[in-house]
Amino acid sequence: MSDPDPKLVSDAMEAFVDEDYDEARKLYTTLIEQSPEHVAAHVHRSAVNLKLDRFEDALSDAMKALSLDHENPKAYLRKGMALYELERYDPARAAFTIGQTLDPKHAAFKTWIARCEERILEERLADAKQREGPDATIKDATRAPRYKHQWYQSGSHVTIEIMAKGASLQQRFSPVPRFQHFIASPFN
């Protein structure tokens, strides 16, 4: 196994940071051709492919990275993201869960697991509704939801997460009028 060319690694990362994803993909491909067992190159090209909406390619790169290093949390993150975009939510959740066990401090895993669980629930409710008719989720809709929130603030934005346990899909996605005035950014 040959070591990757440091200049090529730097150029590829610079192209990615500059959002020149086509160039970054070319550079990571060259890097992989020169050093096929360089795990980080596969993980990074997977990220580039996600940005280019090449989800099958992103999944393939993540799987190759995992075949080289089955304990790489970023490879599990990329695999999960590709599977999520391919609407394969159960395997995506499994990938995120494994990644989270390898790197429990990485907050993205928790976020992506929650997204997967939400989509899985939506699919199951849609299936149940289709099988049983429009009244299939009446019991869920009449139960009062419980809410929990958390927020993060950086120099440029504030992220607020509101989680609803026991809420129907309609309750979760309907606008809450009293919070609408917070949508305008104070940084404009």
Short mmCIF file of N, CA and C in Angstrom, two decimals:
data_model
loop_
_atom_site.label_atom_id
_atom_site.label_comp_id
_atom_site.label_asym_id
_atom_site.label_seq_id
_atom_site.Cartn_x
_atom_site.Cartn_y
_atom_site.Cartn_z
N MET A 1 0.85 -1.19 0.00
CA MET A 1 0.00 0.00 0.00
C MET A 1 0.89 1.24 0.00
N SER A 2 0.63 2.14 -0.94
CA SER A 2 1.41 3.37 -1.00
C SER A 2 0.68 4.48 -0.24
N ASP A 3 1.50 5.37 0.32
CA ASP A 3 0.91 6.51 1.03
C ASP A 3 0.34 7.48 0.01
N PRO A 4 -0.78 8.13 0.34
CA PRO A 4 -1.37 9.09 -0.60
C PRO A 4 -0.49 10.33 -0.75
N ASP A 5 -0.56 10.94 -1.90
CA ASP A 5 0.17 12.17 -2.19
C ASP A 5 -0.44 13.30 -1.34
N PRO A 6 0.34 13.88 -0.42
CA PRO A 6 -0.20 14.93 0.46
C PRO A 6 -0.76 16.14 -0.31
N LYS A 7 -0.14 16.49 -1.42
CA LYS A 7 -0.63 17.62 -2.22
C LYS A 7 -2.00 17.29 -2.82
N LEU A 8 -2.16 16.06 -3.29
CA LEU A 8 -3.43 15.62 -3.86
C LEU A 8 -4.52 15.60 -2.79
N VAL A 9 -4.17 15.13 -1.60
CA VAL A 9 -5.12 15.12 -0.48
C VAL A 9 -5.56 16.54 -0.16
N SER A 10 -4.59 17.46 -0.09
CA SER A 10 -4.88 18.86 0.21
C SER A 10 -5.74 19.51 -0.88
N ASP A 11 -5.39 19.25 -2.15
CA ASP A 11 -6.15 19.82 -3.26
C ASP A 11 -7.59 19.30 -3.27
N ALA A 12 -7.76 18.02 -3.00
CA ALA A 12 -9.11 17.43 -2.99
C ALA A 12 -9.95 18.05 -1.87
N MET A 13 -9.35 18.18 -0.69
CA MET A 13 -10.08 18.76 0.43
C MET A 13 -10.41 20.23 0.17
N GLU A 14 -9.47 20.94 -0.45
CA GLU A 14 -9.70 22.35 -0.77
C GLU A 14 -10.85 22.49 -1.78
N ALA A 15 -10.89 21.62 -2.77
CA ALA A 15 -11.99 21.66 -3.75
C ALA A 15 -13.32 21.38 -3.06
N PHE A 16 -13.33 20.45 -2.12
CA PHE A 16 -14.56 20.14 -1.38
C PHE A 16 -15.01 21.34 -0.56
N VAL A 17 -14.08 21.94 0.16
CA VAL A 17 -14.41 23.10 1.00
C VAL A 17 -14.90 24.27 0.14
N ASP A 18 -14.32 24.41 -1.05
CA ASP A 18 -14.73 25.48 -1.98
C ASP A 18 -16.02 25.13 -2.73
N GLU A 19 -16.61 24.00 -2.41
CA GLU A 19 -17.85 23.52 -3.01
C GLU A 19 -17.72 23.26 -4.51
N ASP A 20 -16.52 22.95 -4.95
CA ASP A 20 -16.28 22.53 -6.34
C ASP A 20 -16.31 20.99 -6.32
N TYR A 21 -17.52 20.45 -6.22
CA TYR A 21 -17.68 19.03 -5.97
C TYR A 21 -17.25 18.16 -7.15
N ASP A 22 -17.43 18.64 -8.37
CA ASP A 22 -16.98 17.86 -9.53
C ASP A 22 -15.46 17.70 -9.50
N GLU A 23 -14.77 18.79 -9.23
CA GLU A 23 -13.31 18.73 -9.15
C GLU A 23 -12.86 17.87 -7.96
N ALA A 24 -13.54 18.02 -6.84
CA ALA A 24 -13.20 17.21 -5.67
C ALA A 24 -13.38 15.73 -5.97
N ARG A 25 -14.45 15.39 -6.67
CA ARG A 25 -14.70 13.98 -7.03
C ARG A 25 -13.58 13.45 -7.92
N LYS A 26 -13.15 14.25 -8.90
CA LYS A 26 -12.05 13.84 -9.77
C LYS A 26 -10.77 13.61 -8.97
N LEU A 27 -10.47 14.54 -8.07
CA LEU A 27 -9.25 14.44 -7.28
C LEU A 27 -9.29 13.23 -6.33
N TYR A 28 -10.44 13.01 -5.68
CA TYR A 28 -10.54 11.84 -4.80
C TYR A 28 -10.47 10.54 -5.60
N THR A 29 -11.01 10.54 -6.81
CA THR A 29 -10.91 9.36 -7.66
C THR A 29 -9.46 9.08 -8.01
N THR A 30 -8.71 10.11 -8.36
CA THR A 30 -7.28 9.95 -8.64
C THR A 30 -6.55 9.44 -7.40
N LEU A 31 -6.89 10.00 -6.26
CA LEU A 31 -6.28 9.59 -5.00
C LEU A 31 -6.56 8.11 -4.71
N ILE A 32 -7.78 7.68 -4.96
CA ILE A 32 -8.15 6.28 -4.73
C ILE A 32 -7.42 5.36 -5.72
N GLU A 33 -7.26 5.82 -6.95
CA GLU A 33 -6.52 5.03 -7.93
C GLU A 33 -5.06 4.86 -7.51
N GLN A 34 -4.48 5.90 -6.92
CA GLN A 34 -3.09 5.84 -6.47
C GLN A 34 -2.94 5.06 -5.17
N SER A 35 -3.90 5.20 -4.27
CA SER A 35 -3.84 4.54 -2.95
C SER A 35 -5.20 3.91 -2.67
N PRO A 36 -5.50 2.76 -3.28
CA PRO A 36 -6.84 2.18 -3.17
C PRO A 36 -7.26 1.77 -1.75
N GLU A 37 -6.30 1.66 -0.84
CA GLU A 37 -6.66 1.25 0.52
C GLU A 37 -6.66 2.43 1.50
N HIS A 38 -6.65 3.63 0.96
CA HIS A 38 -6.71 4.83 1.80
C HIS A 38 -8.18 5.07 2.18
N VAL A 39 -8.51 4.72 3.40
CA VAL A 39 -9.90 4.75 3.87
C VAL A 39 -10.51 6.15 3.78
N ALA A 40 -9.76 7.15 4.23
CA ALA A 40 -10.29 8.52 4.26
C ALA A 40 -10.69 9.00 2.86
N ALA A 41 -9.97 8.58 1.84
CA ALA A 41 -10.30 8.99 0.47
C ALA A 41 -11.68 8.46 0.07
N HIS A 42 -11.97 7.22 0.45
CA HIS A 42 -13.28 6.66 0.14
C HIS A 42 -14.38 7.38 0.93
N VAL A 43 -14.09 7.67 2.19
CA VAL A 43 -15.08 8.36 3.04
C VAL A 43 -15.35 9.76 2.48
N HIS A 44 -14.29 10.47 2.09
CA HIS A 44 -14.47 11.83 1.57
C HIS A 44 -15.14 11.83 0.21
N ARG A 45 -14.79 10.86 -0.65
CA ARG A 45 -15.46 10.82 -1.95
C ARG A 45 -16.94 10.47 -1.76
N SER A 46 -17.24 9.68 -0.75
CA SER A 46 -18.64 9.40 -0.42
C SER A 46 -19.37 10.70 -0.08
N ALA A 47 -18.73 11.57 0.70
CA ALA A 47 -19.33 12.86 1.05
C ALA A 47 -19.54 13.71 -0.19
N VAL A 48 -18.58 13.70 -1.09
CA VAL A 48 -18.69 14.45 -2.35
C VAL A 48 -19.87 13.91 -3.16
N ASN A 49 -19.96 12.59 -3.26
CA ASN A 49 -21.06 11.99 -4.02
C ASN A 49 -22.42 12.33 -3.41
N LEU A 50 -22.49 12.43 -2.10
CA LEU A 50 -23.74 12.86 -1.46
C LEU A 50 -24.09 14.29 -1.90
N LYS A 51 -23.10 15.16 -1.95
CA LYS A 51 -23.34 16.54 -2.38
C LYS A 51 -23.79 16.61 -3.84
N LEU A 52 -23.32 15.66 -4.65
CA LEU A 52 -23.67 15.62 -6.07
C LEU A 52 -24.94 14.79 -6.33
N ASP A 53 -25.62 14.37 -5.28
CA ASP A 53 -26.83 13.53 -5.38
C ASP A 53 -26.55 12.21 -6.10
N ARG A 54 -25.36 11.71 -5.97
CA ARG A 54 -24.98 10.41 -6.52
C ARG A 54 -24.99 9.41 -5.36
N PHE A 55 -26.20 9.07 -4.93
CA PHE A 55 -26.36 8.33 -3.69
C PHE A 55 -25.87 6.88 -3.78
N GLU A 56 -26.06 6.23 -4.91
CA GLU A 56 -25.54 4.87 -5.08
C GLU A 56 -24.01 4.87 -5.00
N ASP A 57 -23.38 5.86 -5.65
CA ASP A 57 -21.92 5.97 -5.60
C ASP A 57 -21.45 6.28 -4.18
N ALA A 58 -22.19 7.13 -3.48
CA ALA A 58 -21.84 7.45 -2.10
C ALA A 58 -21.91 6.20 -1.23
N LEU A 59 -22.94 5.40 -1.44
CA LEU A 59 -23.09 4.16 -0.69
C LEU A 59 -21.94 3.20 -1.01
N SER A 60 -21.60 3.09 -2.28
CA SER A 60 -20.51 2.21 -2.70
C SER A 60 -19.18 2.62 -2.05
N ASP A 61 -18.90 3.92 -2.04
CA ASP A 61 -17.66 4.40 -1.40
C ASP A 61 -17.66 4.13 0.10
N ALA A 62 -18.78 4.36 0.74
CA ALA A 62 -18.87 4.11 2.18
C ALA A 62 -18.68 2.62 2.47
N MET A 63 -19.27 1.78 1.65
CA MET A 63 -19.13 0.33 1.85
C MET A 63 -17.66 -0.10 1.64
N LYS A 64 -16.98 0.49 0.66
CA LYS A 64 -15.57 0.17 0.43
C LYS A 64 -14.75 0.61 1.64
N ALA A 65 -15.03 1.80 2.16
CA ALA A 65 -14.31 2.28 3.35
C ALA A 65 -14.52 1.32 4.52
N LEU A 66 -15.76 0.84 4.68
CA LEU A 66 -16.04 -0.08 5.77
C LEU A 66 -15.39 -1.44 5.56
N SER A 67 -15.22 -1.84 4.31
CA SER A 67 -14.52 -3.11 4.06
C SER A 67 -13.04 -2.99 4.44
N LEU A 68 -12.50 -1.77 4.36
CA LEU A 68 -11.11 -1.54 4.73
C LEU A 68 -10.95 -1.28 6.23
N ASP A 69 -11.95 -0.66 6.82
CA ASP A 69 -11.92 -0.34 8.26
C ASP A 69 -13.34 -0.39 8.79
N HIS A 70 -13.72 -1.53 9.34
CA HIS A 70 -15.11 -1.72 9.79
C HIS A 70 -15.44 -0.98 11.09
N GLU A 71 -14.49 -0.23 11.63
CA GLU A 71 -14.75 0.54 12.84
C GLU A 71 -14.62 2.05 12.59
N ASN A 72 -14.87 2.47 11.36
CA ASN A 72 -14.75 3.89 11.01
C ASN A 72 -16.13 4.55 11.13
N PRO A 73 -16.33 5.38 12.16
CA PRO A 73 -17.65 5.98 12.37
C PRO A 73 -18.10 6.88 11.21
N LYS A 74 -17.17 7.62 10.59
CA LYS A 74 -17.55 8.49 9.47
C LYS A 74 -18.05 7.67 8.29
N ALA A 75 -17.48 6.50 8.09
CA ALA A 75 -17.94 5.63 7.00
C ALA A 75 -19.37 5.17 7.27
N TYR A 76 -19.68 4.89 8.54
CA TYR A 76 -21.06 4.52 8.88
C TYR A 76 -22.00 5.71 8.70
N LEU A 77 -21.51 6.90 9.01
CA LEU A 77 -22.33 8.10 8.81
C LEU A 77 -22.64 8.29 7.33
N ARG A 78 -21.63 8.17 6.48
CA ARG A 78 -21.85 8.31 5.03
C ARG A 78 -22.75 7.21 4.49
N LYS A 79 -22.54 6.00 4.96
CA LYS A 79 -23.40 4.89 4.53
C LYS A 79 -24.85 5.17 4.91
N GLY A 80 -25.07 5.58 6.15
CA GLY A 80 -26.42 5.89 6.60
C GLY A 80 -27.05 7.03 5.81
N MET A 81 -26.28 8.07 5.53
CA MET A 81 -26.81 9.20 4.77
C MET A 81 -27.20 8.79 3.35
N ALA A 82 -26.36 7.96 2.73
CA ALA A 82 -26.68 7.48 1.37
C ALA A 82 -27.94 6.62 1.39
N LEU A 83 -28.03 5.72 2.36
CA LEU A 83 -29.22 4.86 2.46
C LEU A 83 -30.47 5.69 2.74
N TYR A 84 -30.34 6.71 3.57
CA TYR A 84 -31.46 7.60 3.87
C TYR A 84 -31.95 8.27 2.59
N GLU A 85 -31.03 8.81 1.81
CA GLU A 85 -31.40 9.48 0.57
C GLU A 85 -31.99 8.51 -0.45
N LEU A 86 -31.62 7.23 -0.35
CA LEU A 86 -32.19 6.20 -1.21
C LEU A 86 -33.51 5.65 -0.64
N GLU A 87 -33.98 6.29 0.44
CA GLU A 87 -35.24 5.95 1.11
C GLU A 87 -35.23 4.52 1.66
N ARG A 88 -34.08 4.09 2.12
CA ARG A 88 -33.92 2.79 2.78
C ARG A 88 -33.66 3.09 4.26
N TYR A 89 -34.74 3.44 4.95
CA TYR A 89 -34.61 4.01 6.29
C TYR A 89 -34.19 3.01 7.37
N ASP A 90 -34.68 1.78 7.31
CA ASP A 90 -34.28 0.79 8.32
C ASP A 90 -32.78 0.51 8.28
N PRO A 91 -32.21 0.19 7.09
CA PRO A 91 -30.76 -0.03 7.07
C PRO A 91 -29.97 1.25 7.38
N ALA A 92 -30.52 2.41 7.03
CA ALA A 92 -29.85 3.67 7.36
C ALA A 92 -29.77 3.83 8.88
N ARG A 93 -30.88 3.57 9.54
CA ARG A 93 -30.90 3.68 11.01
C ARG A 93 -29.89 2.71 11.62
N ALA A 94 -29.80 1.50 11.07
CA ALA A 94 -28.84 0.52 11.58
C ALA A 94 -27.41 1.03 11.43
N ALA A 95 -27.09 1.64 10.28
CA ALA A 95 -25.74 2.18 10.06
C ALA A 95 -25.45 3.31 11.05
N PHE A 96 -26.42 4.20 11.25
CA PHE A 96 -26.22 5.31 12.19
C PHE A 96 -26.05 4.79 13.62
N THR A 97 -26.79 3.75 13.96
CA THR A 97 -26.70 3.19 15.31
C THR A 97 -25.32 2.59 15.55
N ILE A 98 -24.80 1.87 14.57
CA ILE A 98 -23.46 1.31 14.72
C ILE A 98 -22.44 2.44 14.83
N GLY A 99 -22.56 3.45 13.97
CA GLY A 99 -21.66 4.59 14.04
C GLY A 99 -21.71 5.28 15.39
N GLN A 100 -22.91 5.39 15.94
CA GLN A 100 -23.07 6.05 17.24
C GLN A 100 -22.39 5.25 18.34
N THR A 101 -22.43 3.93 18.25
CA THR A 101 -21.74 3.12 19.28
C THR A 101 -20.22 3.30 19.17
N LEU A 102 -19.73 3.55 17.96
CA LEU A 102 -18.30 3.75 17.77
C LEU A 102 -17.86 5.16 18.17
N ASP A 103 -18.74 6.14 18.00
CA ASP A 103 -18.43 7.53 18.33
C ASP A 103 -19.64 8.17 19.00
N PRO A 104 -19.87 7.87 20.28
CA PRO A 104 -21.08 8.36 20.97
C PRO A 104 -21.15 9.88 21.13
N LYS A 105 -20.04 10.58 20.99
CA LYS A 105 -20.05 12.03 21.17
C LYS A 105 -20.45 12.79 19.91
N HIS A 106 -20.50 12.11 18.79
CA HIS A 106 -20.84 12.75 17.50
C HIS A 106 -22.36 12.93 17.44
N ALA A 107 -22.83 14.18 17.57
CA ALA A 107 -24.26 14.48 17.66
C ALA A 107 -25.03 14.16 16.38
N ALA A 108 -24.36 14.13 15.25
CA ALA A 108 -25.06 13.88 13.98
C ALA A 108 -25.75 12.51 13.97
N PHE A 109 -25.16 11.54 14.63
CA PHE A 109 -25.77 10.21 14.65
C PHE A 109 -27.16 10.25 15.29
N LYS A 110 -27.25 10.95 16.40
CA LYS A 110 -28.54 11.05 17.10
C LYS A 110 -29.59 11.73 16.21
N THR A 111 -29.18 12.80 15.53
CA THR A 111 -30.08 13.52 14.64
C THR A 111 -30.56 12.63 13.50
N TRP A 112 -29.62 11.93 12.87
CA TRP A 112 -29.98 11.08 11.73
C TRP A 112 -30.83 9.88 12.17
N ILE A 113 -30.56 9.33 13.34
CA ILE A 113 -31.38 8.22 13.84
C ILE A 113 -32.81 8.71 14.04
N ALA A 114 -32.97 9.90 14.60
CA ALA A 114 -34.31 10.46 14.80
C ALA A 114 -35.02 10.69 13.47
N ARG A 115 -34.29 11.17 12.47
CA ARG A 115 -34.89 11.36 11.14
C ARG A 115 -35.35 10.03 10.56
N CYS A 116 -34.51 9.01 10.69
CA CYS A 116 -34.88 7.68 10.19
C CYS A 116 -36.12 7.16 10.90
N GLU A 117 -36.14 7.29 12.21
CA GLU A 117 -37.29 6.79 12.97
C GLU A 117 -38.56 7.53 12.57
N GLU A 118 -38.44 8.80 12.30
CA GLU A 118 -39.60 9.58 11.86
C GLU A 118 -40.11 9.07 10.51
N ARG A 119 -39.20 8.83 9.58
CA ARG A 119 -39.59 8.32 8.26
C ARG A 119 -40.16 6.91 8.35
N ILE A 120 -39.56 6.08 9.19
CA ILE A 120 -40.06 4.72 9.37
C ILE A 120 -41.47 4.76 9.93
N LEU A 121 -41.70 5.63 10.90
CA LEU A 121 -43.04 5.78 11.48
C LEU A 121 -44.02 6.27 10.42
N GLU A 122 -43.62 7.25 9.62
CA GLU A 122 -44.50 7.74 8.56
C GLU A 122 -44.88 6.62 7.59
N GLU A 123 -43.89 5.82 7.22
CA GLU A 123 -44.16 4.70 6.30
C GLU A 123 -45.13 3.71 6.93
N ARG A 124 -44.91 3.39 8.20
CA ARG A 124 -45.79 2.43 8.88
C ARG A 124 -47.20 2.97 9.04
N LEU A 125 -47.31 4.26 9.35
CA LEU A 125 -48.64 4.85 9.47
C LEU A 125 -49.34 4.89 8.12
N ALA A 126 -48.59 5.21 7.07
CA ALA A 126 -49.18 5.22 5.73
C ALA A 126 -49.63 3.82 5.32
N ASP A 127 -48.81 2.81 5.65
CA ASP A 127 -49.20 1.42 5.36
C ASP A 127 -50.46 1.04 6.13
N ALA A 128 -50.50 1.39 7.42
CA ALA A 128 -51.66 1.07 8.25
C ALA A 128 -52.90 1.78 7.74
N LYS A 129 -52.74 3.04 7.36
CA LYS A 129 -53.86 3.81 6.85
C LYS A 129 -54.38 3.22 5.55
N GLN A 130 -53.47 2.78 4.71
CA GLN A 130 -53.84 2.18 3.44
C GLN A 130 -54.57 0.85 3.67
N ARG A 131 -54.12 0.06 4.62
CA ARG A 131 -54.74 -1.24 4.91
C ARG A 131 -56.09 -1.09 5.62
N GLU A 132 -56.15 -0.14 6.57
CA GLU A 132 -57.33 -0.06 7.43
C GLU A 132 -58.25 1.11 7.14
N GLY A 133 -57.88 1.97 6.24
CA GLY A 133 -58.73 3.12 5.92
C GLY A 133 -58.32 4.36 6.67
N PRO A 134 -59.03 5.47 6.47
CA PRO A 134 -58.65 6.76 7.06
C PRO A 134 -58.78 6.84 8.58
N ASP A 135 -59.56 5.95 9.21
CA ASP A 135 -59.72 6.00 10.66
C ASP A 135 -58.68 5.18 11.40
N ALA A 136 -57.66 4.68 10.73
CA ALA A 136 -56.67 3.80 11.34
C ALA A 136 -55.88 4.47 12.44
N THR A 137 -55.67 5.78 12.37
CA THR A 137 -54.83 6.45 13.36
C THR A 137 -55.64 7.35 14.30
N ILE A 138 -56.93 7.11 14.42
CA ILE A 138 -57.77 7.93 15.31
C ILE A 138 -57.26 7.87 16.74
N LYS A 139 -56.90 6.68 17.24
CA LYS A 139 -56.43 6.57 18.62
C LYS A 139 -55.17 7.40 18.82
N ASP A 140 -54.25 7.38 17.84
CA ASP A 140 -53.03 8.16 17.96
C ASP A 140 -53.33 9.66 17.96
N ALA A 141 -54.29 10.09 17.15
CA ALA A 141 -54.60 11.51 17.02
C ALA A 141 -55.27 12.07 18.26
N THR A 142 -56.00 11.25 19.02
CA THR A 142 -56.71 11.75 20.19
C THR A 142 -55.83 11.78 21.43
N ARG A 143 -54.69 11.11 21.41
CA ARG A 143 -53.77 11.11 22.55
C ARG A 143 -53.01 12.44 22.58
N ALA A 144 -52.90 13.07 23.73
CA ALA A 144 -52.21 14.35 23.84
C ALA A 144 -50.70 14.14 23.72
N PRO A 145 -50.05 14.86 22.82
CA PRO A 145 -48.60 14.68 22.65
C PRO A 145 -47.82 15.33 23.79
N ARG A 146 -46.62 14.82 24.03
CA ARG A 146 -45.70 15.43 24.99
C ARG A 146 -44.57 16.06 24.18
N TYR A 147 -44.18 17.26 24.58
CA TYR A 147 -43.16 17.99 23.83
C TYR A 147 -41.88 18.13 24.65
N LYS A 148 -40.77 18.15 23.95
CA LYS A 148 -39.47 18.35 24.55
C LYS A 148 -38.68 19.18 23.54
N HIS A 149 -37.80 20.05 24.00
CA HIS A 149 -37.03 20.84 23.05
C HIS A 149 -35.58 20.95 23.49
N GLN A 150 -34.75 21.28 22.53
CA GLN A 150 -33.36 21.62 22.80
C GLN A 150 -32.91 22.61 21.74
N TRP A 151 -31.89 23.39 22.05
CA TRP A 151 -31.44 24.38 21.09
C TRP A 151 -29.93 24.52 21.14
N TYR A 152 -29.38 24.97 20.02
CA TYR A 152 -27.95 25.19 19.88
C TYR A 152 -27.77 26.55 19.23
N GLN A 153 -26.75 27.28 19.64
CA GLN A 153 -26.53 28.59 19.07
C GLN A 153 -25.07 28.72 18.65
N SER A 154 -24.88 29.26 17.46
CA SER A 154 -23.53 29.58 17.00
C SER A 154 -23.51 31.07 16.69
N GLY A 155 -22.39 31.54 16.16
CA GLY A 155 -22.28 32.95 15.85
C GLY A 155 -23.21 33.40 14.74
N SER A 156 -23.65 32.46 13.89
CA SER A 156 -24.46 32.86 12.74
C SER A 156 -25.90 32.37 12.78
N HIS A 157 -26.23 31.40 13.62
CA HIS A 157 -27.60 30.89 13.60
C HIS A 157 -27.96 30.19 14.91
N VAL A 158 -29.24 30.00 15.07
CA VAL A 158 -29.78 29.26 16.21
C VAL A 158 -30.58 28.10 15.65
N THR A 159 -30.36 26.92 16.20
CA THR A 159 -31.10 25.73 15.78
C THR A 159 -31.97 25.30 16.95
N ILE A 160 -33.26 25.18 16.70
CA ILE A 160 -34.20 24.75 17.73
C ILE A 160 -34.81 23.43 17.27
N GLU A 161 -34.75 22.43 18.13
CA GLU A 161 -35.35 21.13 17.85
C GLU A 161 -36.53 20.97 18.80
N ILE A 162 -37.70 20.71 18.26
CA ILE A 162 -38.88 20.44 19.08
C ILE A 162 -39.29 19.02 18.78
N MET A 163 -39.30 18.19 19.82
CA MET A 163 -39.66 16.78 19.66
C MET A 163 -41.02 16.55 20.30
N ALA A 164 -41.86 15.82 19.60
CA ALA A 164 -43.20 15.54 20.09
C ALA A 164 -43.37 14.04 20.21
N LYS A 165 -43.63 13.57 21.41
CA LYS A 165 -43.84 12.15 21.63
C LYS A 165 -45.35 11.91 21.69
N GLY A 166 -45.78 10.95 20.91
CA GLY A 166 -47.20 10.62 20.90
C GLY A 166 -48.03 11.52 20.01
N ALA A 167 -47.40 12.33 19.18
CA ALA A 167 -48.13 13.22 18.29
C ALA A 167 -48.42 12.52 16.97
N SER A 168 -49.59 12.79 16.42
CA SER A 168 -49.90 12.24 15.09
C SER A 168 -49.09 13.00 14.06
N LEU A 169 -49.04 12.48 12.86
CA LEU A 169 -48.31 13.17 11.79
C LEU A 169 -48.87 14.55 11.55
N GLN A 170 -50.18 14.68 11.58
CA GLN A 170 -50.81 15.98 11.34
C GLN A 170 -50.43 16.96 12.45
N GLN A 171 -50.41 16.50 13.71
CA GLN A 171 -50.03 17.38 14.80
C GLN A 171 -48.57 17.80 14.70
N ARG A 172 -47.70 16.90 14.25
CA ARG A 172 -46.27 17.20 14.17
C ARG A 172 -45.95 18.18 13.05
N PHE A 173 -46.69 18.15 11.96
CA PHE A 173 -46.33 18.97 10.82
C PHE A 173 -47.25 20.16 10.62
N SER A 174 -48.19 20.41 11.52
CA SER A 174 -49.03 21.58 11.38
C SER A 174 -48.31 22.78 12.00
N PRO A 175 -48.48 23.97 11.41
CA PRO A 175 -47.78 25.14 11.94
C PRO A 175 -48.31 25.53 13.32
N VAL A 176 -47.44 26.06 14.14
CA VAL A 176 -47.80 26.54 15.46
C VAL A 176 -47.78 28.06 15.42
N PRO A 177 -48.96 28.72 15.35
CA PRO A 177 -49.01 30.16 15.12
C PRO A 177 -48.22 31.00 16.11
N ARG A 178 -48.21 30.63 17.38
CA ARG A 178 -47.54 31.50 18.35
C ARG A 178 -46.02 31.50 18.19
N PHE A 179 -45.44 30.53 17.47
CA PHE A 179 -44.01 30.49 17.26
C PHE A 179 -43.59 31.07 15.92
N GLN A 180 -44.55 31.47 15.08
CA GLN A 180 -44.20 31.92 13.74
C GLN A 180 -43.36 33.19 13.74
N HIS A 181 -43.49 34.01 14.76
CA HIS A 181 -42.69 35.24 14.76
C HIS A 181 -41.20 34.97 14.99
N PHE A 182 -40.84 33.77 15.40
CA PHE A 182 -39.43 33.41 15.59
C PHE A 182 -38.76 32.99 14.29
N ILE A 183 -39.53 32.81 13.23
CA ILE A 183 -38.98 32.34 11.96
C ILE A 183 -38.08 33.40 11.33
N ALA A 184 -38.42 34.67 11.48
CA ALA A 184 -37.59 35.74 10.91
C ALA A 184 -36.23 35.75 11.60
N SER A 185 -35.19 35.85 10.82
CA SER A 185 -33.84 35.82 11.36
C SER A 185 -33.45 37.17 11.93
N PRO A 186 -32.91 37.19 13.14
CA PRO A 186 -32.46 38.46 13.72
C PRO A 186 -31.15 38.94 13.09
N PHE A 187 -30.54 38.09 12.22
CA PHE A 187 -29.25 38.44 11.63
C PHE A 187 -29.39 39.11 10.28
N ASN A 188 -30.61 39.28 9.77
CA ASN A 188 -30.82 39.92 8.46
C ASN A 188 -30.69 41.42 8.54
#
